[in-house]
Amino acid sequence: MSITPQMGQQGQQQGQQFPTTSPYQQQGFGPQGGQQGFGTGAGSMEQLQQLGQQQPFQQLLQQLGGQQQQQQPFGQAQQQDQQAQQQERQVQQELTQLAQQVVQQIVQQVQAQALASGVANGFIDIVHPLQGQPQQIFLRINGQFRVLNNPGPQIHQQIQEAFAFGHQIVGVWDAQSPNVLRSVRIQRI
């Protein structure tokens, strides 16, 4: 239930006194204070100043004042945004340059590791290596023996059959280590 100004006046006429807790009625803004409204000229400014002197409003004004001090002027914030954008562009340029350098190094490494291949015309199969030694197949390619380390049993069998039936055996090696085969391909033509 809300109390209207007439009800409040009726209670005062009947002799009932209710304590008021409203800051408006204490300062003369309520029905007992003369019913002055805001926006009526010079009186309004005085009322606002009086209202601003009350403790809850003082605290609110102090909080707002502190927040305004913490906020930066628009020009300064815009300048910081521009600086941040410039730093971001610099970082992106540096990352692009670094990526280009890495790609160039990889290309150089790949070019240095050029693969070569040749057709084998003979082989040596180490069926039972010495203890601690890996199983190996040596293929003679271009007059030079190149080794295939740790071939599986199926590879041994396929190479033997390929030579027996006259199929081509192509060995592939790295130019940096030409004596070690990277792979073997059997061509049945």
C-alpha atoms as one frame of an Amber mdcrd trajectory, in Angstrom:
protein
   0.000   0.000   0.000   1.351   3.434  -0.815   0.715   6.611   1.095  -0.537
   9.533  -0.901   0.116  13.142   0.162  -3.522  13.479   1.226  -3.210  10.433
   3.484  -0.074  11.854   5.046  -1.838  15.155   5.691  -4.830  13.340   7.206
  -2.548  11.528   9.614  -0.983  14.790  10.726  -4.379  16.445  11.155  -5.508
  13.588  13.402  -2.474  14.121  15.599  -0.525  11.052  14.504   3.163  11.692
  14.073   5.091   9.235  11.923   8.859   9.639  11.722   9.949  10.346   8.207
  12.974   8.650   6.677  12.855  10.279   3.282  15.673  12.755   2.602  13.238
  14.700   0.437  10.785  15.345   3.270  13.585  16.189   5.705  14.877  18.909
   3.422  11.502  20.307   2.509  10.793  18.406  -0.676   7.785  16.478   0.540
   4.250  17.596   1.248   5.240  19.444   4.435   7.940  21.395   2.643   5.837
  23.505   0.416   5.508  21.393  -2.753   8.274  23.056  -4.779   9.027  21.217
  -7.988  12.249  20.951  -9.914  12.820  23.117 -12.935  11.147  26.250 -11.524
  14.204  28.484 -11.751  16.758  29.519  -9.117  15.047  27.586  -6.316  15.727
  24.339  -8.132  19.471  24.930  -8.159  19.494  25.566  -4.414  17.489  22.409
  -3.845  19.932  20.419  -5.934  22.855  21.832  -3.979  21.181  20.974  -0.698
  20.433  17.510  -1.982  24.076  17.108  -3.006  25.212  17.925   0.551  23.475
  14.885   2.047  25.729  11.943   2.941  24.419   9.257   0.513  24.647  11.692
  -2.366  28.103  12.874  -1.280  29.338   9.281  -1.411  27.799   8.800  -4.837
  29.379  12.014  -6.114  32.764  10.954  -4.738  32.474   7.583  -6.445  31.518
   9.199  -9.721  34.341  11.701  -9.374  36.828   8.875  -8.757  35.599   7.014
 -11.812  35.921  10.110 -13.938  39.493  10.533 -12.809  40.222   6.910 -13.724
  38.758   7.306 -17.197  41.122   8.653 -19.795  40.284  11.489 -22.116  39.096
  10.389 -25.556  42.190  11.707 -27.337  44.549   9.810 -25.051  42.597   6.559
 -25.440  42.560   6.994 -29.218  46.321   7.567 -29.203  46.857   4.385 -27.182
  44.668   2.457 -29.645  46.783   3.730 -32.526  49.970   2.731 -30.724  48.577
  -0.747 -30.054  47.607  -1.135 -33.712  51.074  -0.014 -34.806  52.712  -2.527
 -32.459  50.440  -5.265 -33.801  51.441  -4.422 -37.383  55.125  -4.534 -36.415
  54.675  -7.952 -34.782  52.858  -9.226 -37.875  55.673  -7.952 -40.116  58.284
  -9.621 -37.927  56.351 -12.906 -37.972  56.039 -12.729 -41.757  59.778 -12.127
 -42.120  60.545 -14.987 -39.737  58.222 -17.329 -41.642  59.897 -16.383 -44.924
  63.334 -17.090 -43.437  62.189 -20.490 -42.157  60.715 -21.388 -45.555  63.960
 -20.370 -47.280  65.997 -22.533 -44.903  63.720 -25.513 -45.494  63.939 -25.055
 -49.263  67.740 -24.933 -49.027  67.771 -28.095 -46.925  65.479 -29.907 -49.346
  67.594 -28.806 -52.283  70.706 -29.991 -50.473  69.013 -33.328 -49.810  68.277
 -34.007 -53.431  67.339 -37.589 -54.016  68.944 -39.744 -56.639  68.031 -43.160
 -57.984  69.422 -45.905 -60.147  68.732 -49.439 -61.337  70.478 -52.260 -59.469
  72.295 -54.953 -61.478  73.358 -57.112 -58.545  72.844 -57.629 -54.817  74.379
 -59.117 -51.683  71.916 -60.342 -49.083  73.261 -60.768 -45.534  70.909 -63.523
 -44.428  72.465 -64.135 -41.017  74.401 -61.038 -39.802  76.939 -61.076 -36.989
  75.591 -60.643 -33.497  74.705 -56.977 -32.843  74.750 -56.106 -36.560  71.580
 -55.151 -38.464  70.214 -57.201 -41.327  71.315 -55.633 -44.613  70.927 -55.940
 -48.356  73.577 -54.379 -50.589  72.489 -53.383 -54.092  75.057 -52.645 -56.783
  73.874 -49.507 -58.559  76.083 -47.704 -61.107  79.056 -49.805 -60.058  78.751
 -48.840 -56.370  77.240 -50.852 -53.502  74.497 -49.089 -51.554  73.052 -50.571
 -48.370  69.444 -51.030 -47.274  69.458 -51.426 -43.488  66.983 -53.562 -41.528
  64.772 -54.764 -44.379  61.899 -57.001 -43.382  61.754 -60.697 -44.388  59.245
 -59.897 -47.128  61.690 -57.373 -48.685  64.442 -60.024 -48.758  62.143 -62.394
 -50.585  60.867 -59.797 -53.084  64.388 -58.676 -54.043  65.550 -62.273 -54.562
  62.502 -63.036 -56.729  62.911 -59.804 -58.730  66.520 -60.699 -59.645  65.482
 -64.298 -60.380  62.739 -63.205 -62.805  64.664 -60.278 -64.346  62.590 -57.436
 -62.914  64.071 -54.009 -62.359  65.030 -52.985 -58.828  65.361 -49.228 -58.396
  67.220 -47.903 -55.358  66.683 -44.346 -54.056  69.242 -42.545 -51.896  69.962
 -39.115 -50.481  72.711 -37.074 -52.150  74.250 -36.308 -48.730  74.595 -40.015
 -47.857  74.827 -41.793 -51.230  75.819 -45.191 -49.769  72.582 -45.621 -47.761
  69.381 -46.461 -49.585  66.222 -44.671 -48.497  63.891 -46.968 -50.398  63.749
 -49.755 -52.941  61.166 -50.055 -55.674  60.615 -53.223 -57.682  59.283 -52.742
 -61.217  57.711 -55.711 -62.920  57.557 -54.717 -66.556
